[in-house]
Amino acid sequence: MDARTAKSELTRAAIVGAALDLAAEEGLESITLQAVADRIGLSKSGVFSRVGSREALQKAVVEEFGRRFIADVFLPAMQQPKGLPRLNEIMRRWIRRTRDVEAETGCIFTAGAFELDDRDGPLREHLLEEVTRWRAALRRTVLQARECGHLKPDTDPEQLVSEMSGLIMGLLHDARFLRDHRAADRAQLTWARLLDTYQS
């Protein structure tokens, strides 16, 4: 990569990062090329030349949030053996990230879902694809745990994934809105109790 390309990539990363911060503060629909340009001291045309349209920038923000989330939660957990160790590690990391990151900045997946739940269009579809991909990864992990004999044979992966997601949404609510500093500890206890009902 030559110096010019490297600088361009760094500038694009700064643009997407600024847009991600804006979305966390004000929602995905708040992202405009001008608003992001103002944040990082570029011209609107400078932002456009690196990321394209407003819609492309919104899509890039959703993708970047997903990339960071997967890097923090899912990929490290893949180092654990298949089955319950991996599922437990995913949940442990998900709770910890929610406590350390989303509780402070908000969650693009969760806030975006509420923001766009009744708005059809490409942005909603792209967010839906990202969330669906994450839930599919969770479902595969639950299936592996069942196949390993760590979960009861009649474990419904869709049900467990729904309960895991609901637990995290409750944690986010309590940590951000109630400002409950013990919300993550409560969530970990809830997970242990929930998992106990599924273990064989």
Short mmCIF file of C-alpha atoms in Angstrom, two decimals:
data_model
loop_
_atom_site.label_atom_id
_atom_site.label_comp_id
_atom_site.label_asym_id
_atom_site.label_seq_id
_atom_site.Cartn_x
_atom_site.Cartn_y
_atom_site.Cartn_z
CA MET A 1 0.00 0.00 0.00
CA ASP A 2 1.56 3.33 -1.03
CA ALA A 3 1.47 6.42 1.18
CA ARG A 4 -1.40 8.06 -0.71
CA THR A 5 -3.58 4.95 -0.47
CA ALA A 6 -2.73 4.53 3.20
CA LYS A 7 -3.67 8.14 3.93
CA SER A 8 -6.93 7.73 2.04
CA GLU A 9 -7.79 4.61 4.04
CA LEU A 10 -7.02 6.39 7.31
CA THR A 11 -9.22 9.30 6.28
CA ARG A 12 -12.04 6.95 5.36
CA ALA A 13 -11.69 5.20 8.71
CA ALA A 14 -11.87 8.59 10.46
CA ILE A 15 -15.01 9.46 8.49
CA VAL A 16 -16.73 6.20 9.35
CA GLY A 17 -15.64 6.50 12.97
CA ALA A 18 -17.07 10.01 13.23
CA ALA A 19 -20.30 8.86 11.60
CA LEU A 20 -20.49 5.95 14.04
CA ASP A 21 -20.12 8.35 16.97
CA LEU A 22 -22.85 10.56 15.51
CA ALA A 23 -25.18 7.59 15.05
CA ALA A 24 -24.57 6.48 18.63
CA GLU A 25 -25.48 9.96 19.89
CA GLU A 26 -28.38 10.85 17.60
CA GLY A 27 -29.39 7.81 15.53
CA LEU A 28 -28.59 6.44 12.10
CA GLU A 29 -30.87 8.94 10.36
CA SER A 30 -28.80 11.80 11.80
CA ILE A 31 -25.86 10.84 9.60
CA THR A 32 -25.30 13.29 6.77
CA LEU A 33 -22.16 14.00 4.77
CA GLN A 34 -22.14 17.60 6.01
CA ALA A 35 -22.55 16.67 9.67
CA VAL A 36 -19.65 14.23 9.46
CA ALA A 37 -17.53 16.67 7.47
CA ASP A 38 -18.03 19.29 10.18
CA ARG A 39 -16.93 16.84 12.87
CA ILE A 40 -13.59 16.00 11.30
CA GLY A 41 -12.78 19.22 9.47
CA LEU A 42 -13.23 18.02 5.90
CA SER A 43 -15.34 19.44 3.12
CA LYS A 44 -18.57 17.71 2.21
CA SER A 45 -17.06 16.82 -1.17
CA GLY A 46 -14.02 15.38 0.63
CA VAL A 47 -16.27 13.05 2.57
CA PHE A 48 -18.22 12.11 -0.55
CA SER A 49 -15.04 11.31 -2.50
CA ARG A 50 -14.06 8.73 0.13
CA VAL A 51 -17.34 7.10 1.10
CA GLY A 52 -19.88 8.07 -1.56
CA SER A 53 -23.48 8.92 -0.78
CA ARG A 54 -25.17 9.42 2.59
CA GLU A 55 -26.75 5.97 2.18
CA ALA A 56 -23.33 4.41 1.56
CA LEU A 57 -21.99 6.08 4.70
CA GLN A 58 -24.92 4.85 6.79
CA LYS A 59 -24.32 1.35 5.47
CA ALA A 60 -20.61 1.63 6.28
CA VAL A 61 -21.48 2.63 9.86
CA VAL A 62 -23.69 -0.43 10.35
CA GLU A 63 -20.93 -2.63 8.92
CA GLU A 64 -18.24 -1.04 11.10
CA PHE A 65 -20.32 -1.47 14.25
CA GLY A 66 -20.86 -5.11 13.30
CA ARG A 67 -17.15 -5.61 12.62
CA ARG A 68 -16.16 -4.19 16.01
CA PHE A 69 -18.84 -6.21 17.77
CA ILE A 70 -17.78 -9.48 16.15
CA ALA A 71 -14.11 -8.74 16.87
CA ASP A 72 -14.87 -8.17 20.57
CA VAL A 73 -17.45 -10.89 21.17
CA PHE A 74 -17.51 -13.67 18.62
CA LEU A 75 -14.02 -14.16 17.21
CA PRO A 76 -12.23 -14.51 20.58
CA ALA A 77 -14.90 -16.97 21.74
CA MET A 78 -14.08 -19.19 18.74
CA GLN A 79 -10.84 -20.07 20.53
CA GLN A 80 -12.91 -22.02 23.05
CA PRO A 81 -13.96 -25.63 22.39
CA LYS A 82 -17.25 -26.14 20.59
CA GLY A 83 -20.31 -26.45 22.77
CA LEU A 84 -20.98 -24.92 26.15
CA PRO A 85 -17.48 -23.41 26.67
CA ARG A 86 -17.87 -21.41 23.45
CA LEU A 87 -21.47 -20.41 24.15
CA ASN A 88 -20.56 -19.29 27.67
CA GLU A 89 -17.62 -17.27 26.39
CA ILE A 90 -19.80 -15.52 23.81
CA MET A 91 -22.28 -14.54 26.49
CA ARG A 92 -19.59 -13.48 28.93
CA ARG A 93 -17.99 -11.24 26.32
CA TRP A 94 -21.36 -9.92 25.13
CA ILE A 95 -22.31 -8.90 28.66
CA ARG A 96 -18.90 -7.34 29.23
CA ARG A 97 -18.99 -5.38 25.97
CA THR A 98 -22.51 -4.17 26.72
CA ARG A 99 -21.31 -2.97 30.13
CA ASP A 100 -18.08 -1.36 28.88
CA VAL A 101 -19.09 -0.05 25.44
CA GLU A 102 -22.80 0.03 24.64
CA ALA A 103 -23.79 1.20 28.13
CA GLU A 104 -21.68 4.29 27.46
CA THR A 105 -22.29 4.92 23.77
CA GLY A 106 -25.47 3.03 22.90
CA CYS A 107 -25.93 0.03 20.65
CA ILE A 108 -26.39 0.63 16.92
CA PHE A 109 -28.09 -2.76 16.50
CA THR A 110 -30.63 -2.16 19.28
CA ALA A 111 -31.20 1.57 18.90
CA GLY A 112 -31.26 1.22 15.12
CA ALA A 113 -33.88 -1.49 15.34
CA PHE A 114 -36.19 0.81 17.30
CA GLU A 115 -35.37 3.77 15.07
CA LEU A 116 -36.07 1.91 11.83
CA ASP A 117 -38.65 -0.68 12.89
CA ASP A 118 -41.46 1.06 10.99
CA ARG A 119 -39.41 2.54 8.15
CA ASP A 120 -38.94 0.45 5.05
CA GLY A 121 -35.90 1.01 2.89
CA PRO A 122 -32.31 -0.05 2.18
CA LEU A 123 -30.93 1.08 5.56
CA ARG A 124 -33.48 -0.96 7.49
CA GLU A 125 -32.79 -3.96 5.27
CA HIS A 126 -29.05 -3.67 5.76
CA LEU A 127 -29.39 -3.41 9.53
CA LEU A 128 -31.74 -6.39 9.48
CA GLU A 129 -29.17 -8.40 7.52
CA GLU A 130 -26.46 -7.63 10.09
CA VAL A 131 -28.65 -8.51 13.06
CA THR A 132 -29.92 -11.66 11.34
CA ARG A 133 -26.34 -12.73 10.58
CA TRP A 134 -25.40 -12.33 14.24
CA ARG A 135 -28.40 -14.29 15.45
CA ALA A 136 -27.62 -17.03 12.93
CA ALA A 137 -24.10 -17.29 14.38
CA LEU A 138 -25.61 -17.60 17.86
CA ARG A 139 -28.02 -20.24 16.62
CA ARG A 140 -25.15 -22.31 15.15
CA THR A 141 -23.32 -22.11 18.46
CA VAL A 142 -26.40 -23.29 20.35
CA LEU A 143 -26.84 -26.16 17.89
CA GLN A 144 -23.23 -27.20 18.39
CA ALA A 145 -23.72 -27.18 22.16
CA ARG A 146 -26.78 -29.38 21.73
CA GLU A 147 -24.92 -31.73 19.39
CA CYS A 148 -22.08 -31.99 21.92
CA GLY A 149 -24.59 -33.12 24.54
CA HIS A 150 -24.08 -30.00 26.65
CA LEU A 151 -27.69 -28.89 26.22
CA LYS A 152 -30.87 -30.92 26.43
CA PRO A 153 -31.82 -32.71 23.19
CA ASP A 154 -35.09 -30.77 22.97
CA THR A 155 -33.38 -27.37 23.26
CA ASP A 156 -34.97 -24.96 20.76
CA PRO A 157 -32.11 -22.83 19.37
CA GLU A 158 -34.45 -20.04 18.26
CA GLN A 159 -35.94 -19.82 21.73
CA LEU A 160 -32.58 -19.72 23.49
CA VAL A 161 -31.20 -17.12 21.08
CA SER A 162 -34.29 -14.98 21.65
CA GLU A 163 -33.81 -15.25 25.41
CA MET A 164 -30.12 -14.35 25.13
CA SER A 165 -30.95 -11.28 23.05
CA GLY A 166 -33.69 -10.27 25.46
CA LEU A 167 -31.29 -10.56 28.38
CA ILE A 168 -28.84 -8.19 26.68
CA MET A 169 -31.59 -5.69 25.86
CA GLY A 170 -32.61 -5.72 29.52
CA LEU A 171 -29.00 -5.16 30.55
CA LEU A 172 -28.67 -2.24 28.14
CA HIS A 173 -31.88 -0.66 29.47
CA ASP A 174 -30.83 -1.00 33.10
CA ALA A 175 -27.26 0.13 32.53
CA ARG A 176 -28.09 3.14 30.36
CA PHE A 177 -31.51 4.30 31.53
CA LEU A 178 -31.58 3.19 35.17
CA ARG A 179 -27.81 3.72 35.48
CA ASP A 180 -27.63 0.55 37.50
CA HIS A 181 -23.94 -0.16 38.03
CA ARG A 182 -24.73 -3.76 38.95
CA ALA A 183 -26.71 -4.45 35.78
CA ALA A 184 -23.96 -6.54 34.21
CA ASP A 185 -23.59 -8.64 37.37
CA ARG A 186 -27.33 -9.23 37.40
CA ALA A 187 -27.23 -10.18 33.72
CA GLN A 188 -24.48 -12.73 34.36
CA LEU A 189 -26.53 -14.29 37.15
CA THR A 190 -29.59 -14.36 34.91
CA TRP A 191 -27.58 -16.10 32.21
CA ALA A 192 -26.36 -18.74 34.68
CA ARG A 193 -29.91 -19.44 35.80
CA LEU A 194 -31.22 -19.51 32.23
CA LEU A 195 -28.47 -21.84 31.08
CA ASP A 196 -29.17 -24.17 34.00
CA THR A 197 -32.66 -24.80 32.60
CA TYR A 198 -31.18 -25.94 29.28
CA GLN A 199 -28.24 -28.03 30.43
CA SER A 200 -28.54 -31.78 30.16
#
